[in-house]
PDB file of C-alpha atoms and ligand atoms in Angstrom:
ATOM      1  CA  MET P   1      95.407  54.000 102.623  1.00  0.00           C
ATOM      2  CA  ALA P   2      94.097  56.601 104.502  1.00  0.00           C
ATOM      3  CA  ASN P   3      96.302  59.235 103.142  1.00  0.00           C
ATOM      4  CA  LYS P   4      94.631  59.054  99.602  1.00  0.00           C
ATOM      5  CA  PRO P   5      93.383  62.445  98.706  1.00  0.00           C
ATOM      6  CA  GLU P   6      89.852  63.001  98.099  1.00  0.00           C
ATOM      7  CA  ARG P   7      89.439  66.377  96.942  1.00  0.00           C
ATOM      8  CA  VAL P   8      92.211  68.407  95.313  1.00  0.00           C
ATOM      9  CA  PHE P   9      92.182  71.972  94.311  1.00  0.00           C
ATOM     10  CA  ILE P  10      94.821  73.448  91.748  1.00  0.00           C
ATOM     11  CA  SER P  11      95.485  76.986  90.945  1.00  0.00           C
ATOM     12  CA  ILE P  12      97.070  77.564  87.605  1.00  0.00           C
ATOM     13  CA  ASP P  13      98.551  80.805  86.664  1.00  0.00           C
ATOM     14  CA  MET P  14     100.244  81.222  83.124  1.00  0.00           C
ATOM     15  CA  GLU P  15     103.770  83.017  83.574  1.00  0.00           C
ATOM     16  CA  GLY P  16     105.244  79.927  85.037  1.00  0.00           C
ATOM     17  CA  ILE P  17     103.935  77.672  82.165  1.00  0.00           C
ATOM     18  CA  THR P  18     106.400  75.398  80.079  1.00  0.00           C
ATOM     19  CA  GLY P  19     108.112  77.753  77.382  1.00  0.00           C
ATOM     20  CA  ILE P  20     106.854  80.985  78.611  1.00  0.00           C
ATOM     21  CA  VAL P  21     109.475  83.847  78.828  1.00  0.00           C
ATOM     22  CA  ASP P  22     107.619  87.006  77.571  1.00  0.00           C
ATOM     23  CA  TRP P  23     104.495  89.003  78.453  1.00  0.00           C
ATOM     24  CA  THR P  24     103.412  88.790  74.798  1.00  0.00           C
ATOM     25  CA  GLN P  25     102.949  85.142  75.293  1.00  0.00           C
ATOM     26  CA  VAL P  26     100.315  85.648  78.256  1.00  0.00           C
ATOM     27  CA  ASP P  27      98.423  88.373  76.672  1.00  0.00           C
ATOM     28  CA  SER P  28      95.176  87.299  75.119  1.00  0.00           C
ATOM     29  CA  ASN P  29      95.651  90.350  72.662  1.00  0.00           C
ATOM     30  CA  HIS P  30      98.917  88.993  71.208  1.00  0.00           C
ATOM     31  CA  ALA P  31      99.309  86.541  68.314  1.00  0.00           C
ATOM     32  CA  GLU P  32     101.406  84.090  70.365  1.00  0.00           C
ATOM     33  CA  TYR P  33      98.924  83.525  73.018  1.00  0.00           C
ATOM     34  CA  GLY P  34      96.900  80.988  71.397  1.00  0.00           C
ATOM     35  CA  TYR P  35      99.837  78.464  71.301  1.00  0.00           C
ATOM     36  CA  TYR P  36     100.670  79.329  74.986  1.00  0.00           C
ATOM     37  CA  ARG P  37      97.207  78.648  76.304  1.00  0.00           C
ATOM     38  CA  LYS P  38      97.429  75.223  74.781  1.00  0.00           C
ATOM     39  CA  MET P  39     100.846  74.675  76.665  1.00  0.00           C
ATOM     40  CA  MET P  40      98.926  75.885  79.673  1.00  0.00           C
ATOM     41  CA  ALA P  41      96.373  73.211  79.344  1.00  0.00           C
ATOM     42  CA  GLY P  42      99.265  70.664  78.791  1.00  0.00           C
ATOM     43  CA  ASP P  43     100.813  71.649  82.116  1.00  0.00           C
ATOM     44  CA  LEU P  44      97.836  71.256  83.805  1.00  0.00           C
ATOM     45  CA  ASN P  45      96.621  68.171  82.567  1.00  0.00           C
ATOM     46  CA  ALA P  46      99.881  66.546  83.592  1.00  0.00           C
ATOM     47  CA  ALA P  47      99.035  67.852  87.037  1.00  0.00           C
ATOM     48  CA  ILE P  48      95.543  66.255  87.009  1.00  0.00           C
ATOM     49  CA  GLU P  49      96.741  62.944  85.675  1.00  0.00           C
ATOM     50  CA  GLY P  50      99.344  63.303  88.843  1.00  0.00           C
ATOM     51  CA  ALA P  51      96.350  63.539  91.237  1.00  0.00           C
ATOM     52  CA  LEU P  52      94.208  60.987  89.511  1.00  0.00           C
ATOM     53  CA  ALA P  53      97.308  58.607  89.658  1.00  0.00           C
ATOM     54  CA  ALA P  54      97.342  59.378  93.395  1.00  0.00           C
ATOM     55  CA  GLY P  55      93.828  58.403  93.943  1.00  0.00           C
ATOM     56  CA  ALA P  56      92.007  61.875  94.036  1.00  0.00           C
ATOM     57  CA  LYS P  57      88.467  61.595  93.619  1.00  0.00           C
ATOM     58  CA  GLU P  58      87.456  65.054  92.805  1.00  0.00           C
ATOM     59  CA  VAL P  59      89.849  67.779  91.380  1.00  0.00           C
ATOM     60  CA  VAL P  60      88.738  71.320  91.126  1.00  0.00           C
ATOM     61  CA  VAL P  61      90.774  73.817  88.706  1.00  0.00           C
ATOM     62  CA  SER P  62      90.854  77.494  89.267  1.00  0.00           C
ATOM     63  CA  ASP P  63      92.220  79.342  86.142  1.00  0.00           C
ATOM     64  CA  ALA P  64      93.990  82.443  87.871  1.00  0.00           C
ATOM     65  CA  HIS P  65      95.738  84.449  85.177  1.00  0.00           C
ATOM     66  CA  GLY P  66      94.459  87.885  84.040  1.00  0.00           C
ATOM     67  CA  GLY P  67      90.751  87.712  82.920  1.00  0.00           C
ATOM     68  CA  MET P  68      90.872  84.109  84.049  1.00  0.00           C
ATOM     69  CA  ARG P  69      89.423  82.704  80.941  1.00  0.00           C
ATOM     70  CA  ASN P  70      92.704  81.137  79.608  1.00  0.00           C
ATOM     71  CA  LEU P  71      91.771  77.446  79.496  1.00  0.00           C
ATOM     72  CA  GLN P  72      89.587  76.351  77.247  1.00  0.00           C
ATOM     73  CA  PRO P  73      86.875  73.864  78.539  1.00  0.00           C
ATOM     74  CA  GLU P  74      87.536  71.146  75.797  1.00  0.00           C
ATOM     75  CA  ASP P  75      91.552  71.437  76.609  1.00  0.00           C
ATOM     76  CA  VAL P  76      91.105  70.184  80.244  1.00  0.00           C
ATOM     77  CA  ASN P  77      90.842  66.794  81.495  1.00  0.00           C
ATOM     78  CA  GLU P  78      87.343  65.736  81.821  1.00  0.00           C
ATOM     79  CA  ALA P  79      88.060  64.474  85.254  1.00  0.00           C
ATOM     80  CA  ALA P  80      88.301  68.178  86.241  1.00  0.00           C
ATOM     81  CA  TYR P  81      86.026  70.906  87.087  1.00  0.00           C
ATOM     82  CA  LEU P  82      87.053  74.236  85.854  1.00  0.00           C
ATOM     83  CA  VAL P  83      86.484  77.660  87.699  1.00  0.00           C
ATOM     84  CA  ARG P  84      86.689  80.472  85.231  1.00  0.00           C
ATOM     85  CA  GLY P  85      85.997  84.005  84.574  1.00  0.00           C
ATOM     86  CA  SER P  86      86.534  87.341  86.772  1.00  0.00           C
ATOM     87  CA  PRO P  87      86.074  88.947  89.130  1.00  0.00           C
ATOM     88  CA  LYS P  88      85.671  86.424  91.908  1.00  0.00           C
ATOM     89  CA  PRO P  89      85.975  87.304  95.737  1.00  0.00           C
ATOM     90  CA  ASN P  90      88.689  84.404  96.222  1.00  0.00           C
ATOM     91  CA  SER P  91      90.676  85.790  92.750  1.00  0.00           C
ATOM     92  CA  MET P  92      93.456  83.006  91.915  1.00  0.00           C
ATOM     93  CA  MET P  93      92.055  80.559  94.747  1.00  0.00           C
ATOM     94  CA  GLU P  94      88.388  80.649  93.914  1.00  0.00           C
ATOM     95  CA  GLY P  95      86.693  77.531  95.415  1.00  0.00           C
ATOM     96  CA  ILE P  96      89.187  77.014  98.165  1.00  0.00           C
ATOM     97  CA  ASP P  97      86.377  77.487 100.717  1.00  0.00           C
ATOM     98  CA  ASP P  98      83.769  75.246  99.080  1.00  0.00           C
ATOM     99  CA  GLY P  99      84.067  72.398 101.419  1.00  0.00           C
ATOM    100  CA  HIS P 100      87.478  70.822 102.754  1.00  0.00           C
ATOM    101  CA  TYR P 101      90.123  69.857 100.251  1.00  0.00           C
ATOM    102  CA  ASP P 102      92.891  67.304 101.008  1.00  0.00           C
ATOM    103  CA  ALA P 103      95.813  69.727  99.180  1.00  0.00           C
ATOM    104  CA  ALA P 104      96.205  72.513  97.176  1.00  0.00           C
ATOM    105  CA  LEU P 105      98.482  72.265  94.000  1.00  0.00           C
ATOM    106  CA  TYR P 106     100.120  75.349  91.988  1.00  0.00           C
ATOM    107  CA  VAL P 107     100.857  75.096  88.227  1.00  0.00           C
ATOM    108  CA  GLY P 108     102.327  77.684  86.289  1.00  0.00           C
ATOM    109  CA  TYR P 109     103.249  79.796  88.928  1.00  0.00           C
ATOM    110  CA  HIS P 110     106.159  82.539  89.086  1.00  0.00           C
ATOM    111  CA  SER P 111     108.386  84.379  91.660  1.00  0.00           C
ATOM    112  CA  MET P 112     107.568  87.526  93.528  1.00  0.00           C
ATOM    113  CA  ASN P 113     108.473  91.277  92.106  1.00  0.00           C
ATOM    114  CA  GLY P 114     112.245  91.800  92.226  1.00  0.00           C
ATOM    115  CA  THR P 115     113.392  88.123  92.053  1.00  0.00           C
ATOM    116  CA  GLU P 116     116.687  87.617  90.692  1.00  0.00           C
ATOM    117  CA  ARG P 117     116.593  85.180  87.580  1.00  0.00           C
ATOM    118  CA  GLY P 118     112.776  84.971  88.096  1.00  0.00           C
ATOM    119  CA  ILE P 119     110.872  84.788  84.822  1.00  0.00           C
ATOM    120  CA  LEU P 120     108.202  87.388  84.405  1.00  0.00           C
ATOM    121  CA  ALA P 121     108.659  87.911  88.339  1.00  0.00           C
ATOM    122  CA  HIS P 122     105.857  90.473  89.724  1.00  0.00           C
ATOM    123  CA  THR P 123     103.403  90.630  92.667  1.00  0.00           C
ATOM    124  CA  ILE P 124      99.725  90.328  91.261  1.00  0.00           C
ATOM    125  CA  SER P 125     100.417  93.637  89.330  1.00  0.00           C
ATOM    126  CA  GLY P 126     103.718  94.312  87.782  1.00  0.00           C
ATOM    127  CA  ALA P 127     102.316  98.010  86.814  1.00  0.00           C
ATOM    128  CA  THR P 128     101.477  99.189  90.390  1.00  0.00           C
ATOM    129  CA  VAL P 129     103.155  96.924  93.142  1.00  0.00           C
ATOM    130  CA  ASP P 130     106.631  96.987  94.119  1.00  0.00           C
ATOM    131  CA  ALA P 131     106.435  94.731  97.068  1.00  0.00           C
ATOM    132  CA  VAL P 132     104.052  93.402  99.343  1.00  0.00           C
ATOM    133  CA  VAL P 133     105.199  92.655 103.199  1.00  0.00           C
ATOM    134  CA  ILE P 134     102.874  90.620 105.287  1.00  0.00           C
ATOM    135  CA  ASN P 135     103.829  90.480 108.991  1.00  0.00           C
ATOM    136  CA  GLY P 136     107.395  91.480 108.280  1.00  0.00           C
ATOM    137  CA  ARG P 137     107.948  88.924 105.303  1.00  0.00           C
ATOM    138  CA  GLU P 138     107.894  90.044 101.919  1.00  0.00           C
ATOM    139  CA  THR P 139     105.361  87.626 100.012  1.00  0.00           C
ATOM    140  CA  GLY P 140     104.496  87.046  96.753  1.00  0.00           C
ATOM    141  CA  GLU P 141     101.447  85.256  94.898  1.00  0.00           C
ATOM    142  CA  PHE P 142     102.532  81.564  96.033  1.00  0.00           C
ATOM    143  CA  GLY P 143     102.860  82.446  99.769  1.00  0.00           C
ATOM    144  CA  MET P 144      99.667  84.830  99.909  1.00  0.00           C
ATOM    145  CA  ASN P 145      97.572  82.021  98.286  1.00  0.00           C
ATOM    146  CA  ALA P 146      99.203  79.376 100.122  1.00  0.00           C
ATOM    147  CA  ALA P 147      98.165  81.237 103.308  1.00  0.00           C
ATOM    148  CA  LEU P 148      94.673  81.296 102.189  1.00  0.00           C
ATOM    149  CA  ALA P 149      94.843  77.659 101.685  1.00  0.00           C
ATOM    150  CA  GLY P 150      96.208  77.213 105.342  1.00  0.00           C
ATOM    151  CA  TRP P 151      93.652  79.461 106.621  1.00  0.00           C
ATOM    152  CA  HIS P 152      91.120  76.671 105.298  1.00  0.00           C
ATOM    153  CA  GLY P 153      93.286  73.921 106.873  1.00  0.00           C
ATOM    154  CA  VAL P 154      94.502  72.816 103.345  1.00  0.00           C
ATOM    155  CA  PRO P 155      98.412  72.164 102.906  1.00  0.00           C
ATOM    156  CA  SER P 156     100.047  73.164  99.887  1.00  0.00           C
ATOM    157  CA  VAL P 157     101.772  70.155  98.617  1.00  0.00           C
ATOM    158  CA  PHE P 158     102.911  71.007  95.021  1.00  0.00           C
ATOM    159  CA  LEU P 159     104.064  73.694  92.750  1.00  0.00           C
ATOM    160  CA  ALA P 160     105.360  73.655  88.839  1.00  0.00           C
ATOM    161  CA  GLY P 161     106.908  76.791  87.498  1.00  0.00           C
ATOM    162  CA  ASP P 162     110.248  78.206  86.946  1.00  0.00           C
ATOM    163  CA  ALA P 163     113.069  77.612  89.367  1.00  0.00           C
ATOM    164  CA  ALA P 164     112.865  80.755  91.214  1.00  0.00           C
ATOM    165  CA  ALA P 165     109.113  79.954  91.747  1.00  0.00           C
ATOM    166  CA  ALA P 166     110.147  76.676  93.080  1.00  0.00           C
ATOM    167  CA  ALA P 167     112.621  77.959  95.332  1.00  0.00           C
ATOM    168  CA  GLU P 168     110.368  80.771  96.864  1.00  0.00           C
ATOM    169  CA  ALA P 169     107.959  77.983  97.388  1.00  0.00           C
ATOM    170  CA  GLU P 170     110.333  75.913  99.384  1.00  0.00           C
ATOM    171  CA  SER P 171     111.155  79.167 101.552  1.00  0.00           C
ATOM    172  CA  PHE P 172     107.536  79.368 102.681  1.00  0.00           C
ATOM    173  CA  VAL P 173     106.573  75.558 102.698  1.00  0.00           C
ATOM    174  CA  PRO P 174     109.996  73.672 103.035  1.00  0.00           C
ATOM    175  CA  THR P 175     108.503  70.107 102.559  1.00  0.00           C
ATOM    176  CA  ILE P 176     106.580  71.227  99.403  1.00  0.00           C
ATOM    177  CA  THR P 177     107.326  69.070  96.238  1.00  0.00           C
ATOM    178  CA  THR P 178     108.187  71.327  93.272  1.00  0.00           C
ATOM    179  CA  ALA P 179     108.773  70.479  89.562  1.00  0.00           C
ATOM    180  CA  PRO P 180     110.865  73.396  88.100  1.00  0.00           C
ATOM    181  CA  ILE P 181     110.490  73.366  84.431  1.00  0.00           C
ATOM    182  CA  LYS P 182     112.365  76.284  83.083  1.00  0.00           C
ATOM    183  CA  TRP P 183     115.643  78.316  84.501  1.00  0.00           C
ATOM    184  CA  ALA P 184     115.858  82.033  83.845  1.00  0.00           C
ATOM    185  CA  VAL P 185     118.501  83.478  82.044  1.00  0.00           C
ATOM    186  CA  GLY P 186     117.068  86.858  83.112  1.00  0.00           C
ATOM    187  CA  ARG P 187     113.463  88.164  83.545  1.00  0.00           C
ATOM    188  CA  TYR P 188     112.428  87.417  79.787  1.00  0.00           C
ATOM    189  CA  SER P 189     114.913  84.712  78.928  1.00  0.00           C
ATOM    190  CA  ALA P 190     115.164  80.774  79.895  1.00  0.00           C
ATOM    191  CA  LYS P 191     116.340  77.542  79.504  1.00  0.00           C
ATOM    192  CA  CYS P 192     113.193  75.483  79.223  1.00  0.00           C
ATOM    193  CA  LEU P 193     112.418  71.782  79.238  1.00  0.00           C
ATOM    194  CA  HIS P 194     110.777  70.252  76.167  1.00  0.00           C
ATOM    195  CA  PRO P 195     107.097  69.954  76.888  1.00  0.00           C
ATOM    196  CA  SER P 196     106.528  66.494  76.785  1.00  0.00           C
ATOM    197  CA  LYS P 197     109.691  66.285  79.307  1.00  0.00           C
ATOM    198  CA  SER P 198     108.069  69.046  81.556  1.00  0.00           C
ATOM    199  CA  ARG P 199     104.436  67.113  81.456  1.00  0.00           C
ATOM    200  CA  ALA P 200     106.134  63.983  82.772  1.00  0.00           C
ATOM    201  CA  LEU P 201     108.006  65.630  85.399  1.00  0.00           C
ATOM    202  CA  ILE P 202     104.949  67.516  86.590  1.00  0.00           C
ATOM    203  CA  LYS P 203     102.870  64.245  86.310  1.00  0.00           C
ATOM    204  CA  GLU P 204     105.344  62.477  88.339  1.00  0.00           C
ATOM    205  CA  ARG P 205     105.783  64.891  91.017  1.00  0.00           C
ATOM    206  CA  ALA P 206     102.358  66.200  91.912  1.00  0.00           C
ATOM    207  CA  SER P 207     101.514  62.316  92.190  1.00  0.00           C
ATOM    208  CA  PHE P 208     104.586  61.997  94.569  1.00  0.00           C
ATOM    209  CA  ALA P 209     103.394  65.122  96.375  1.00  0.00           C
ATOM    210  CA  LEU P 210      99.705  63.623  96.787  1.00  0.00           C
ATOM    211  CA  SER P 211     101.010  60.405  98.436  1.00  0.00           C
ATOM    212  CA  ASN P 212     102.910  62.503 100.980  1.00  0.00           C
ATOM    213  CA  ILE P 213     100.491  64.948 102.018  1.00  0.00           C
ATOM    214  CA  PRO P 214     100.911  64.270 105.983  1.00  0.00           C
ATOM    215  CA  ALA P 215     104.543  65.751 105.546  1.00  0.00           C
ATOM    216  CA  VAL P 216     103.143  69.276 104.772  1.00  0.00           C
ATOM    217  CA  GLU P 217     101.449  71.540 107.340  1.00  0.00           C
ATOM    218  CA  PRO P 218      98.980  73.996 106.068  1.00  0.00           C
ATOM    219  CA  TYR P 219     101.017  77.251 105.684  1.00  0.00           C
ATOM    220  CA  TRP P 220      99.628  79.879 108.361  1.00  0.00           C
ATOM    221  CA  VAL P 221     100.057  83.641 108.704  1.00  0.00           C
ATOM    222  CA  ASN P 222      99.681  84.749 112.194  1.00  0.00           C
ATOM    223  CA  GLU P 223      96.735  87.215 112.855  1.00  0.00           C
ATOM    224  CA  PRO P 224      95.848  89.948 113.260  1.00  0.00           C
ATOM    225  CA  VAL P 225      97.516  90.385 109.808  1.00  0.00           C
ATOM    226  CA  ASP P 226      99.762  93.472 109.236  1.00  0.00           C
ATOM    227  CA  VAL P 227     100.059  94.241 105.552  1.00  0.00           C
ATOM    228  CA  LYS P 228     102.845  97.027 104.236  1.00  0.00           C
ATOM    229  CA  MET P 229     102.660  97.747 100.343  1.00  0.00           C
ATOM    230  CA  ARG P 230     105.155  99.391  98.618  1.00  0.00           C
ATOM    231  CA  TRP P 231     103.881 100.924  95.017  1.00  0.00           C
ATOM    232  CA  ILE P 232     105.526 101.844  92.218  1.00  0.00           C
ATOM    233  CA  THR P 233     104.780 105.449  92.099  1.00  0.00           C
ATOM    234  CA  ALA P 234     103.804 108.163  95.316  1.00  0.00           C
ATOM    235  CA  THR P 235     100.524 108.734  93.510  1.00  0.00           C
ATOM    236  CA  MET P 236      99.548 105.212  93.583  1.00  0.00           C
ATOM    237  CA  ALA P 237     100.298 105.692  97.582  1.00  0.00           C
ATOM    238  CA  ASP P 238      98.122 108.882  97.589  1.00  0.00           C
ATOM    239  CA  ILE P 239      94.951 107.055  95.920  1.00  0.00           C
ATOM    240  CA  VAL P 240      95.037 103.892  98.146  1.00  0.00           C
ATOM    241  CA  CYS P 241      94.768 105.949 101.020  1.00  0.00           C
ATOM    242  CA  VAL P 242      91.178 106.674 100.439  1.00  0.00           C
ATOM    243  CA  LEU P 243      90.429 103.340 101.814  1.00  0.00           C
ATOM    244  CA  PRO P 244      89.373 103.637 105.532  1.00  0.00           C
ATOM    245  CA  TYR P 245      91.611 100.882 106.560  1.00  0.00           C
ATOM    246  CA  MET P 246      94.916 102.473 104.947  1.00  0.00           C
ATOM    247  CA  GLU P 247      97.846 104.486 106.529  1.00  0.00           C
ATOM    248  CA  ARG P 248     100.699 106.211 104.671  1.00  0.00           C
ATOM    249  CA  VAL P 249     103.994 105.095 105.917  1.00  0.00           C
ATOM    250  CA  ASP P 250     106.325 106.971 103.676  1.00  0.00           C
ATOM    251  CA  GLY P 251     106.031 108.283  99.921  1.00  0.00           C
ATOM    252  CA  LYS P 252     105.619 105.109  98.175  1.00  0.00           C
ATOM    253  CA  THR P 253     104.515 102.801 101.418  1.00  0.00           C
ATOM    254  CA  THR P 254     101.212 102.346 103.069  1.00  0.00           C
ATOM    255  CA  SER P 255     100.364 100.082 105.916  1.00  0.00           C
ATOM    256  CA  CYS P 256      96.904  98.416 107.093  1.00  0.00           C
ATOM    257  CA  SER P 257      96.166  95.545 109.627  1.00  0.00           C
ATOM    258  CA  PHE P 258      93.313  93.079 109.601  1.00  0.00           C
ATOM    259  CA  ASP P 259      91.789  90.758 112.183  1.00  0.00           C
ATOM    260  CA  ASP P 260      91.910  87.610 109.985  1.00  0.00           C
ATOM    261  CA  TYR P 261      93.738  86.476 106.854  1.00  0.00           C
ATOM    262  CA  PRO P 262      90.848  86.133 104.176  1.00  0.00           C
ATOM    263  CA  THR P 263      89.950  89.749 105.043  1.00  0.00           C
ATOM    264  CA  ALA P 264      93.413  91.051 104.705  1.00  0.00           C
ATOM    265  CA  LEU P 265      93.829  89.322 101.338  1.00  0.00           C
ATOM    266  CA  ARG P 266      90.799  91.007  99.977  1.00  0.00           C
ATOM    267  CA  GLY P 267      92.170  94.386 101.673  1.00  0.00           C
ATOM    268  CA  LEU P 268      95.264  94.139  99.702  1.00  0.00           C
ATOM    269  CA  ARG P 269      93.706  93.315  96.535  1.00  0.00           C
ATOM    270  CA  ALA P 270      91.180  95.910  96.960  1.00  0.00           C
ATOM    271  CA  ALA P 271      93.943  98.515  97.289  1.00  0.00           C
ATOM    272  CA  ILE P 272      95.815  96.930  94.048  1.00  0.00           C
ATOM    273  CA  SER P 273      92.681  97.427  92.086  1.00  0.00           C
ATOM    274  CA  ILE P 274      92.129 101.062  93.183  1.00  0.00           C
ATOM    275  CA  ALA P 275      96.193 101.727  92.631  1.00  0.00           C
ATOM    276  CA  GLY P 276      95.755 100.654  89.112  1.00  0.00           C
ATOM    277  CA  THR P 277      93.379 103.791  88.647  1.00  0.00           C
ATOM    278  CA  ALA P 278      96.418 105.963  88.922  1.00  0.00           C
ATOM    279  CA  GLU P 279      97.641 107.630  86.076  1.00  0.00           C
ATOM    280  CA  ARG P 280     101.484 107.400  85.712  1.00  0.00           C
ATOM    281  CA  ARG P 281     102.619 111.073  86.113  1.00  0.00           C
TER     282      ARG P 281
HETATM  283 ZN1  LIG C   1      99.605  85.318  85.835  1.00  0.00          ZN
END
C-alpha cells in the first residue's frame, strides 16, 4: 500500500503523560519524577508500537520536556532513534528538518496556558508567558510545533495527552486522531486511565492515524508571520524589547513579525528565554 509510512517523527512532552497531575511529577529534582519518567516511556513505546504496526520503517523520537533528558535510552523501544539533550535549534521538534518525514506524532502533550480543565496548562514557560498569538490566533505548543512540521511538509496526524490537549489539537488540525488518556478536574487534578488501558489506546489510535495519513493536511501558518506575546509581568516586556525585532504594544504585550515560520518560532523562543532572566519584582 502506497500509504504506508516510511519515516515517522514523535515529539514527546511530559505534562500530558498518563497519570501526571502535578509539576513535582515532571521535575527531575523531585522524588516522584523517577516513577513518571518510566510512565513517559510507557506512553511512548505504545506510540512506537502503533507506528511499527502501521508499517513504519524508521521512527525518530524527540524528547521535548525541560532539559530533554527525561527518557532513559534503554527504556525506549529499540526500533526508534532518540534525540535528547538541550539546547537545540528546533527544540521540541529537533530532527523534523532531517529529511522528509511522512507524519508527526505528539505524545504527552498539554493544552495552552489559561485553558479551563487543562492539566498543567501552559505555553512553553509558565513563569513568563501568559499567551502567544500567531497571526491573530492564540497558539499553544501543539499549534506552534505542528506549524513547524507543516512548514517542512509533514502532517500532524496524532496526539496523546489530556482531553483538553486533544480538543486543542482538533481545533488546529480537524482530522487529527487523538488519544485522550486523562480528563482534568482542575489544573492539578484529573480522572486518569490505568496505564495498561492508556497504552492500548495510544497504540491502537497511533496505528490508525498512520494508516490514514492522506486525511490530514500539513498545518500551515501564513507568512509573513505576526507574533504577539503577552507576558506575566511588565518587566518581562521591558526586557524582551532589547531584541532588535521586538516592539512594545502595551504594558505586558510585545509584537514582532518574521518573513518565514521557522524564524518566527526561533524569534519567539529567544524572547521567552530572555524574559526568563527577569526578576519577579
Ligand atoms: Zn513539558
